[in-house]
Coordinates of C-alpha atoms in Angstrom, one line a residue:
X3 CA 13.8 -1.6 -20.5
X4 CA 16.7 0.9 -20.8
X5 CA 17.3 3.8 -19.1
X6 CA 14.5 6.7 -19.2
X7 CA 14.9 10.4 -19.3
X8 CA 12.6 11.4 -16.4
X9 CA 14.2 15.5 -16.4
X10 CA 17.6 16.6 -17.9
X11 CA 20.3 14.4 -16.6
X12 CA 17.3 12.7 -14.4
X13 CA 16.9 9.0 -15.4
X14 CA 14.8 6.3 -14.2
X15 CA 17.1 2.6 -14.0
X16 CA 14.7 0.8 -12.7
X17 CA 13.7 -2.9 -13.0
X18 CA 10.2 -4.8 -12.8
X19 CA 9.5 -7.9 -11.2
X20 CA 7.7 -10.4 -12.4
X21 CA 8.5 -13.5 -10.4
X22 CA 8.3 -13.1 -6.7
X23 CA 4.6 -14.0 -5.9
X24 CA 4.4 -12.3 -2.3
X25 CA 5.4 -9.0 -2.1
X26 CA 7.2 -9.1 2.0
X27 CA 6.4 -12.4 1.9
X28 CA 2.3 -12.0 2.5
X29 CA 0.8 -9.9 -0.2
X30 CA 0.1 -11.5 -3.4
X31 CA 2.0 -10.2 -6.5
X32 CA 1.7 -12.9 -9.2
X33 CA -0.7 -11.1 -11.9
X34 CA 0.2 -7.7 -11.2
X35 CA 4.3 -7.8 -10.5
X36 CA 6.1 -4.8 -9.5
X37 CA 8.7 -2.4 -10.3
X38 CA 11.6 -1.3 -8.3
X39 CA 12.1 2.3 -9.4
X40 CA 15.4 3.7 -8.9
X41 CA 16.6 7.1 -10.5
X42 CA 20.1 8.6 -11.8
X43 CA 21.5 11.8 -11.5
X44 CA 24.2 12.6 -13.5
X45 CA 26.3 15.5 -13.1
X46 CA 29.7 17.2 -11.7
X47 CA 28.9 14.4 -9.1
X48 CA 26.8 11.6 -10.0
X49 CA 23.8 10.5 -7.6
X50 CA 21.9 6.9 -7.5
X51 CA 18.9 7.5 -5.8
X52 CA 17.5 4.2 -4.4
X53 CA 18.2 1.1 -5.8
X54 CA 16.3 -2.7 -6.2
X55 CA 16.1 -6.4 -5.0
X56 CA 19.0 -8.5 -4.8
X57 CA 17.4 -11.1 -7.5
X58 CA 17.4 -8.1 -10.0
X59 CA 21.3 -6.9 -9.7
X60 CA 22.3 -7.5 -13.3
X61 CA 20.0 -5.9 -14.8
X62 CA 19.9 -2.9 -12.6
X63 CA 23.4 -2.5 -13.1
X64 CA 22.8 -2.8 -16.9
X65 CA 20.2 0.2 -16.7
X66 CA 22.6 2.7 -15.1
X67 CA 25.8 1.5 -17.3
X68 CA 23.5 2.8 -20.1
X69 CA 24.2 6.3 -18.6
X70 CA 27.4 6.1 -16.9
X71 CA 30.0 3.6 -15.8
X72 CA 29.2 2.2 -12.1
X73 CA 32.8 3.2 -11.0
X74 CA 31.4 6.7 -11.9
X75 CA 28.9 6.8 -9.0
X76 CA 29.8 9.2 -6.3
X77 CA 26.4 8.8 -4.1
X78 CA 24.2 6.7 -3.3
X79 CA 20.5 7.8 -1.4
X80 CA 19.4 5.0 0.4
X81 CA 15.9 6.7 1.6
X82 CA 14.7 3.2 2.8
X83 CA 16.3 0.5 4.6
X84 CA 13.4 -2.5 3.0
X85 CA 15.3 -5.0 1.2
X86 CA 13.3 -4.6 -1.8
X87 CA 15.2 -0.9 -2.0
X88 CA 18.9 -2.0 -1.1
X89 CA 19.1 -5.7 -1.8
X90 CA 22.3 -5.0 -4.7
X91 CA 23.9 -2.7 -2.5
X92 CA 26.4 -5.1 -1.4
X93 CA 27.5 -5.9 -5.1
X94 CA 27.0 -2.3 -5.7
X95 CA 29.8 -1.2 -2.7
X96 CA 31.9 -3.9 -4.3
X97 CA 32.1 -2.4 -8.1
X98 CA 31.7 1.3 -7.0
X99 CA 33.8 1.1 -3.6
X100 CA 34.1 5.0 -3.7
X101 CA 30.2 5.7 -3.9
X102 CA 29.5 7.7 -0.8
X103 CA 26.2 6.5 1.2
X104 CA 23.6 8.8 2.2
X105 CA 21.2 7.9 4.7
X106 CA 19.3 9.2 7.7
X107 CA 20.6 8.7 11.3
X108 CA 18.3 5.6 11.7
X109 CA 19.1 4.6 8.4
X110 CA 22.8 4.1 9.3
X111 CA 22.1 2.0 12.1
X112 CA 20.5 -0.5 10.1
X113 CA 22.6 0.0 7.3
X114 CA 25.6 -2.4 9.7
X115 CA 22.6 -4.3 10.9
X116 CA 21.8 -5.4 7.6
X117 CA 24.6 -5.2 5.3
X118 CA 27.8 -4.7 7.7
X119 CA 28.5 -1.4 5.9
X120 CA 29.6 1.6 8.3
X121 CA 32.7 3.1 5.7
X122 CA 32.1 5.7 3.4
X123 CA 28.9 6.4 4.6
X124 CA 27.3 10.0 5.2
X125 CA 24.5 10.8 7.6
X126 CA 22.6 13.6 6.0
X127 CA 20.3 15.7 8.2
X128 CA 16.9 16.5 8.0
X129 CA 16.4 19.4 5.4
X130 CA 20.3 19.3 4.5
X131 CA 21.2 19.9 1.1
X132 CA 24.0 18.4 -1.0
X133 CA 24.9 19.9 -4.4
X134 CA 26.0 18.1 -7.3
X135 CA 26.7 20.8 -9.9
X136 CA 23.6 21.8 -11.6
X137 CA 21.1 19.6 -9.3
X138 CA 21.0 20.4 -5.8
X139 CA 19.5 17.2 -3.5
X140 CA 17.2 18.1 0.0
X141 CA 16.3 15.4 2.0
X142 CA 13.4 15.2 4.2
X143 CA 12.9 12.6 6.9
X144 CA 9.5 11.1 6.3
X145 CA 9.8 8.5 9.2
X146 CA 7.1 5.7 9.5
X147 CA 6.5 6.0 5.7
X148 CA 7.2 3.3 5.6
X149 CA 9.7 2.8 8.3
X150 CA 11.2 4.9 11.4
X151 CA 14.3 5.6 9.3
X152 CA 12.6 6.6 6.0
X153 CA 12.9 9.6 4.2
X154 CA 12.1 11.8 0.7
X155 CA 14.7 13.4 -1.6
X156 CA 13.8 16.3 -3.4
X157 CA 15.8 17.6 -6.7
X158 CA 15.6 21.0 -6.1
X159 CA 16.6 22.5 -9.5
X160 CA 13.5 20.5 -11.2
X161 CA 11.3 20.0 -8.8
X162 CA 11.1 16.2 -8.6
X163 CA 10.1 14.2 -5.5
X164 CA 12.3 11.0 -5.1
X165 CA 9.5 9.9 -2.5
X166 CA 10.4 6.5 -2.1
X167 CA 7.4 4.0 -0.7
X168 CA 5.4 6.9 -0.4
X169 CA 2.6 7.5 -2.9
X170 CA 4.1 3.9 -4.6
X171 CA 1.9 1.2 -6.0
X172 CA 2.0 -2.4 -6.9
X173 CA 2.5 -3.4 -10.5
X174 CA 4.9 -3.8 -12.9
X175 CA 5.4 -1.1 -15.5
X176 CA 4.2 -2.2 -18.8
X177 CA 6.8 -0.6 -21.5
X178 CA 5.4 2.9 -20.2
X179 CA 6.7 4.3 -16.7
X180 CA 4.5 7.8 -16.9
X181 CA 1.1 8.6 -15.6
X182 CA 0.5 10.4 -19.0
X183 CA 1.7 7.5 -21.2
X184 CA -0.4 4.8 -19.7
X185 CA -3.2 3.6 -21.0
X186 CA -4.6 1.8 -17.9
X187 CA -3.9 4.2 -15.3
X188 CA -7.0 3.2 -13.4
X189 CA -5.2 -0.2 -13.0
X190 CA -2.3 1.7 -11.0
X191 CA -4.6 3.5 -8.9
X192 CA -6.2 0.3 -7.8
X193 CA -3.3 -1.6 -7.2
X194 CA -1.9 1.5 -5.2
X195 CA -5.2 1.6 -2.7
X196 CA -4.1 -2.2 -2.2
X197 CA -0.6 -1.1 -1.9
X198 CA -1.4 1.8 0.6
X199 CA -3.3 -0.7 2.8
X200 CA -1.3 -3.7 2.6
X201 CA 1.9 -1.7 3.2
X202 CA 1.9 1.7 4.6
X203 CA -1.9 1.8 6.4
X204 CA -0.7 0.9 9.9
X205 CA 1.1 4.5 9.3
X206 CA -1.5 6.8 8.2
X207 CA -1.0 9.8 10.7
X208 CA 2.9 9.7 9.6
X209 CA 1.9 10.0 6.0
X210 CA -0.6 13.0 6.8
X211 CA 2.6 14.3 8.8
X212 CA 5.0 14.1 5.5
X213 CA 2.3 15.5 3.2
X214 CA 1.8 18.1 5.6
X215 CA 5.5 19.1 5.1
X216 CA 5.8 18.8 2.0
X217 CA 2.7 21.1 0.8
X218 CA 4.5 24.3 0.0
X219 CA 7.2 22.0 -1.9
X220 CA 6.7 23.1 -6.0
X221 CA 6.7 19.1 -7.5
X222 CA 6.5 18.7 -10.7
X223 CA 7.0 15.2 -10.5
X224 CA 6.4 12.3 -7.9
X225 CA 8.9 9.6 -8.6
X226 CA 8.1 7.0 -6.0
X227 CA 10.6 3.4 -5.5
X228 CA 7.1 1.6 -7.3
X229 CA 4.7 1.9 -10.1
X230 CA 4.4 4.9 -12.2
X231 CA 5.9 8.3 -12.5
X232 CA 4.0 11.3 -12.0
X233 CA 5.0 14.1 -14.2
X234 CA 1.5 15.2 -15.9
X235 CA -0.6 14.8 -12.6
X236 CA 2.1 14.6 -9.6
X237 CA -0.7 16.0 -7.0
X238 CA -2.6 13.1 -7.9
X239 CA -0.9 10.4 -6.0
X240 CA -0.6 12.6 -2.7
X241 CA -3.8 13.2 -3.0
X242 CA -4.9 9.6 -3.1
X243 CA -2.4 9.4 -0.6
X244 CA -4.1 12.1 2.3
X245 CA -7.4 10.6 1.1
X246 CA -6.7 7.2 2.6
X247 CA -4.6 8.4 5.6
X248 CA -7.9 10.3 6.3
X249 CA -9.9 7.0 6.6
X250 CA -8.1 6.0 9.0
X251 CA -10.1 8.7 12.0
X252 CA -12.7 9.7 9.7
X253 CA -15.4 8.0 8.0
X254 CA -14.6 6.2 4.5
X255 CA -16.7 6.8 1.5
X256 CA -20.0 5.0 1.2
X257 CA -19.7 1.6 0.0
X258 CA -20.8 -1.7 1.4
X259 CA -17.8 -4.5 1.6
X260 CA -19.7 -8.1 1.8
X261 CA -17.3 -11.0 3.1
X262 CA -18.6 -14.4 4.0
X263 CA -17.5 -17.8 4.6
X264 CA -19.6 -21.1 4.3
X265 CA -18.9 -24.8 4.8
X266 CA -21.8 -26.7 3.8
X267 CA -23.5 -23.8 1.8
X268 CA -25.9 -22.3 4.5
X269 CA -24.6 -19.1 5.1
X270 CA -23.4 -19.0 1.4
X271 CA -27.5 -19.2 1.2
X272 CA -28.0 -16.5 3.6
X273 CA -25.3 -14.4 1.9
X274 CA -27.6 -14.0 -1.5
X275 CA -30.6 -12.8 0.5
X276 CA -28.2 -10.3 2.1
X277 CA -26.7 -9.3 -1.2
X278 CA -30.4 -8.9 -2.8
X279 CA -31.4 -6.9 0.3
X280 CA -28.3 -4.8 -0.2
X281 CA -29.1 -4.3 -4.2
X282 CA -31.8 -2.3 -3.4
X283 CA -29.6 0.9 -2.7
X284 CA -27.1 2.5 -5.1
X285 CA -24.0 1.8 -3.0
X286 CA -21.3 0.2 -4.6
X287 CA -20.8 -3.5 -3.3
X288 CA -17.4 -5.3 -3.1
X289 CA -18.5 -9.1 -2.4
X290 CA -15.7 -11.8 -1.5
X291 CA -15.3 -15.5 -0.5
X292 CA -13.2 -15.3 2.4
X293 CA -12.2 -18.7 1.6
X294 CA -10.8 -18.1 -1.9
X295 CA -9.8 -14.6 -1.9
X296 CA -6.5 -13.7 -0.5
X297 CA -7.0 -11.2 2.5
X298 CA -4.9 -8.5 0.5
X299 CA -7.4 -7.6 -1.8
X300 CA -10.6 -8.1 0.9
X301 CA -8.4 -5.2 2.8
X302 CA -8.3 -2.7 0.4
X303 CA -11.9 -2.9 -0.1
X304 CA -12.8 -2.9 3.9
X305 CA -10.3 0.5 4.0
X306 CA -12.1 2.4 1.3
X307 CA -15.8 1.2 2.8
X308 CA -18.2 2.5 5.4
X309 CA -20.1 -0.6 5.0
X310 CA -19.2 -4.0 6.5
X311 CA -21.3 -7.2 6.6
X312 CA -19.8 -10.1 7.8
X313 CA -21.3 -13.8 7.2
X314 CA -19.1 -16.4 9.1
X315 CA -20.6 -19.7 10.7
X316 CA -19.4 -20.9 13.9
X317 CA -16.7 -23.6 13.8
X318 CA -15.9 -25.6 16.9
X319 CA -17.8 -23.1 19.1
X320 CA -15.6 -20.5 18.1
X321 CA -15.4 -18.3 14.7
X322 CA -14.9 -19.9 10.9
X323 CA -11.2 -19.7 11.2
X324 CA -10.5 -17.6 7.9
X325 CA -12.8 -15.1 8.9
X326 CA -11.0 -15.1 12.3
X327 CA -7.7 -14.3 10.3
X328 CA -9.0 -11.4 8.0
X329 CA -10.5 -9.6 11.1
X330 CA -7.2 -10.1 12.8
X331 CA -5.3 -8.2 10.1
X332 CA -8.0 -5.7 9.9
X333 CA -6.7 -5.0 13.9
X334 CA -2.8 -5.2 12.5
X335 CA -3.6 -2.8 9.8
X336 CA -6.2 -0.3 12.1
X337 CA -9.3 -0.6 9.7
X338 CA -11.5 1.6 11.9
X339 CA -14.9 3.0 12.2
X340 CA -17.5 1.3 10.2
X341 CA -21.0 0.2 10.5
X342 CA -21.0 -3.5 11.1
X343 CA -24.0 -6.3 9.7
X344 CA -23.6 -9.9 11.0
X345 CA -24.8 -13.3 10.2
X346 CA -24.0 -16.8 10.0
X347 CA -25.1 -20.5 10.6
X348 CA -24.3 -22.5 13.6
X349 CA -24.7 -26.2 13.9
X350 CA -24.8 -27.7 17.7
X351 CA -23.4 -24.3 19.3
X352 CA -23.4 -20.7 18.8
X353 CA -20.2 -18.3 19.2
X354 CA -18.7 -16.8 16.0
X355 CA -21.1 -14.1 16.4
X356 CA -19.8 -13.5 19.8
X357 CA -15.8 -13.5 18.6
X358 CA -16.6 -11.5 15.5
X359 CA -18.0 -8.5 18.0
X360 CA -14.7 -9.0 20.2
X361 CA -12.8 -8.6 17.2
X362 CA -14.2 -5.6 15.8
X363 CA -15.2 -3.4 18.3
X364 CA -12.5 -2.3 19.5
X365 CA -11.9 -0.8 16.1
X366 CA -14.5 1.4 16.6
X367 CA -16.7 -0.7 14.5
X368 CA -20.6 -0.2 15.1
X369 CA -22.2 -3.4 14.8
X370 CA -25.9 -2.1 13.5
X371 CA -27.9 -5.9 13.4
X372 CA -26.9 -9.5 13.7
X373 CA -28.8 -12.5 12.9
X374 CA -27.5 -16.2 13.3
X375 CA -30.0 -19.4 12.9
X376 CA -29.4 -22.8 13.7
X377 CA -28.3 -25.1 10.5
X378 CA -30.0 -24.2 7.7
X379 CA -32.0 -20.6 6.9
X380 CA -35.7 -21.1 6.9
X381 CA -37.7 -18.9 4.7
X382 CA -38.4 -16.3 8.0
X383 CA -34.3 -16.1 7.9
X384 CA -33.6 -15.5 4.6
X385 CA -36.9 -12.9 4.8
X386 CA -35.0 -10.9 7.7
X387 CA -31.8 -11.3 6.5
X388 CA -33.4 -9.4 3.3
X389 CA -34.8 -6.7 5.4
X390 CA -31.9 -6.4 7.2
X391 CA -29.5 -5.8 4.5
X392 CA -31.9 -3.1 3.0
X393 CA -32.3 -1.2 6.3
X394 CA -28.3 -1.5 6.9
X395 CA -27.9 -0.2 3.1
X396 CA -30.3 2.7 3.6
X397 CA -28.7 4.0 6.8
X398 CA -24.9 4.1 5.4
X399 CA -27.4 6.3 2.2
X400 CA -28.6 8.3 4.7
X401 CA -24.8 9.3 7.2
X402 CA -23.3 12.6 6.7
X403 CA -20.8 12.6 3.8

C-alpha cells in the first residue's frame, strides 16, 4: 500500500502484517494479521508519528519516501515504547541521524534500555505543544494504556488523535484503512473487543482515566498504531473503548459464555443438556472447547458476558489442566463479577470443582449452582443439569441492566 492522505499534509505509512502468528508472543494473529499504523506530517518541520516492527523496515521506509525523503524527517513521536511501535527505529536513527525523538519522561528511560539511544532526544511534557508550521502537535500522557510511559498526540489544527494502542484493534487492513470505506467493519469491532481484552484489559481504570481527559478534546479523527481509521465515526472507538473499561467494576451485558473441557466425552455429554437448558432463554451464547480454542478468543467472550458456566472434569484430583490455564488468565487479565454455573465428571476422586471455586472467587465471581457426578451422567444428571441451566439463564434475564 502507498502512502494515504488521512488530513492535508496528514498521511498514514503504515504497514500490515501478515506473518507473525502471535501477536506479544501469546495471542493468535494468523487469520486476522495486523497493521502497524504510523502517520506523517509534513510541514516547515516534518513529524513521524509512531512507527512499526523491525521485520517490516523496508517497507515502512518505502511508504514515507513516497512523501518525503527520510533524511527530511525532523521528529519522530515515539508515544509507545512496545517493540511492535519502535522496532525500525534503530535503522531509522541511522538514515535520518538528525530526526529529533520525542518521548515522555518514562519513555526516555526505556528508550537506552531498549535501543541505547539517549542523543537527540527530547522529553516533551505532558500537555506541551510543539509547532511545526501549519500543524501544531499536543501530547498527552495516557500512562498504563498500554504502558506506564504511554501517551496520545493530538494535531491540533485538524483535530486528529494519534492515540496510539488506545482504541486499536487486531487485523490487517484490507486495501481500505477508513471506518467509512470498509465493508466489514463489524469484523474490526470484533477483533478490537479481543484486542482490548488480550492487550489493554488489565488497564481499564487508566483508559477510563485518558478518556476522561480527553472528552472536551474536538476529534475528528481517531488514528490509533492498529486497525482502522476513524474519520466518519471517531467517537465510536472510544466509546467501545469506555464500554469495556466499564466491565471491568460493573456488570457486563447479558450473555451466557459456555466453556468446557472433556476427556472421554462425559462432560462433553453433560455440556449439551446444559446448552439445551440454556436455549430456552433469549441470551446470546458463546460456546467453546477449551481444548481447541485458543484462550484469546474464550477471553473476549468471558469480558463481554454476565454469564459463566464452566464444565471441567477433575484430572489427577485436581482441575482439567486447560481449564486451570484459562481461569488463570481470567485472574491476569481481572475478568470480574459474573454469575458462575459448574459442572463436570470425576472418575475415582472429586476436586476440580473445588479449584475452579478458588480460582474464581476471588474475582468476584458468584458461583449460582454446581453439579459434579461420578463417571458417566445418568439420566437424573443430565435432567438437573437441564434445570439448572434454565434457572441460571432466567436469573442473568431477570438482573438489573
Amino acid at each position: 500500500m502507498k502512502a494515504i492522505e488521512v488530513k492535508p499534509g496528514i498521511y498514514w505509512v503504515g504497514v500490515n502484517d501478515r506473518f507473525t502468528q502471535l501477536f506479544e508472543g501469546l495471542w493468535p494473529i494468523g487469520e486476522e494479521g495486523v497493521s502497524y499504523n504510523a502517520y506523517l506530517l509534513k510541514d516547515e518541520k516534518n513529524a513521524l508519528i509512531d512507527l512499526a516492527k523491525s521485520i517490516k523496515v523496508d517497507e515502512f521506509f518505502e511508504q514515507i519516501e513516497s512523501v518525503v525523503p527520510l533524511s527530511k524527517i525532523d521528529y519522530v513521536v515515539v508515544n509507545h515504547m512496545e517493540p511492535d511501535h519502535t522496532g525500525v527505529l534503530s535503522v531509522l536513527k541511522k538514515v535520518a541521524p538528525n530526526a529529533t525523538i520525542l518521548i515522555s519522561d518514562r519513555g526516555a528511560k526505556m528508550l537506552k534500555a531498549f535501543y541505547q539511544i539517549d542523543q537527540n532526544v527530547k522529553i516533551v511534557k505532558d500537555g506541551e505543544q510543539l509547532s511545526l508550521g501549519k500543524k501544531t502537535l499536543k501530547f498527552f500522557y495516557t500512562p498504563l494504556v498500554h504502558w506506564p510511559e504511554t501517551m496520545m498526540t493530538y494535531e491540533v489544527s485538524e483535530r486528529v488523535l494519534f492515540s496510539c494502542d488506545g482504541f486499536g484493534s487486531y487485523g490487517a487492513l484490507k486495501g481500505a484503512i477508513f471506518d467509512d470505506e470498509c465493508e466489514d467493519k463489524e469484523f474490526y469491532l470484533k477483533e478490537m473487543l479481543r484486542y482490548y481484552v488480550n492487550i489493554v484489559a488489565s488497564f481499564s481504570r487508566p483508559v477510563l482515566r485518558a478518556i476522561e481527559r480527553l472528552a472536551n478534546l474536538p476529534i475528528d479523527v481517531v488514528a490509533p498504531s492498529h486497525g482502522l481509521v476513524w474519520r466518519a465515526e471517531p467517537h465510536t472507538p472510544i466509546r467501545m473503548y469506555r464500554e469495556w473499561a466499564e466491565y471491568a467494576e460493573k456488570p457486563s451485558k447479558k450473555g451466557v459464555t459456555l466453556v468446557y473441557g472433556s476427556m472421554y466425552g462425559n462432560t462433553e455429554r453433560a455440556m449439551n443438556s446444559v446448552l439445551r437448558g440454556l436455549s430456552k432463554s433469549r441470551l446470546p451464547i458463546s460456546l467453546f472447547n477449551v481444548t481447541q480454542t485458543h484462550h484469546s478468543y474464550i477471553l473476549a467472550s468471558l469480558w463481554e458476558k454476565r454469564g459463566v458456566v464452566i464444565g471441567a472434569p477433575t484430572y489427577e484430583a485436581a482441575l482439567f489442566p486447560p481449564m486451570e490455564d484459562l481461569l488463570r488468565l481470567a485472574q491476569i487479565k481481572h475478568v470480574k463479577n459474573k454469575l458462575a454455573l459448574i459442572f463436570g465428571s470425576y472418575g475415582w476422586s472429586g476436586g476440580a470443582i473445588k479449584r475452579i471455586k478458588e480460582l474464581v472467587e476471588p474475582l468476584g465471581w458468584k458461583v449460582v449452582d454446581v453439579h459434579e457426578f461420578n463417571g458417566a451422567p445418568t439420566e437424573n444428571d443430565l435432567e438437573k443439569l437441564q434445570q439448572m441451566a434454565t434457572q441460571f439463564a432466567q436469573q442473568i434475564e431477570s438482573e438489573p441492566e
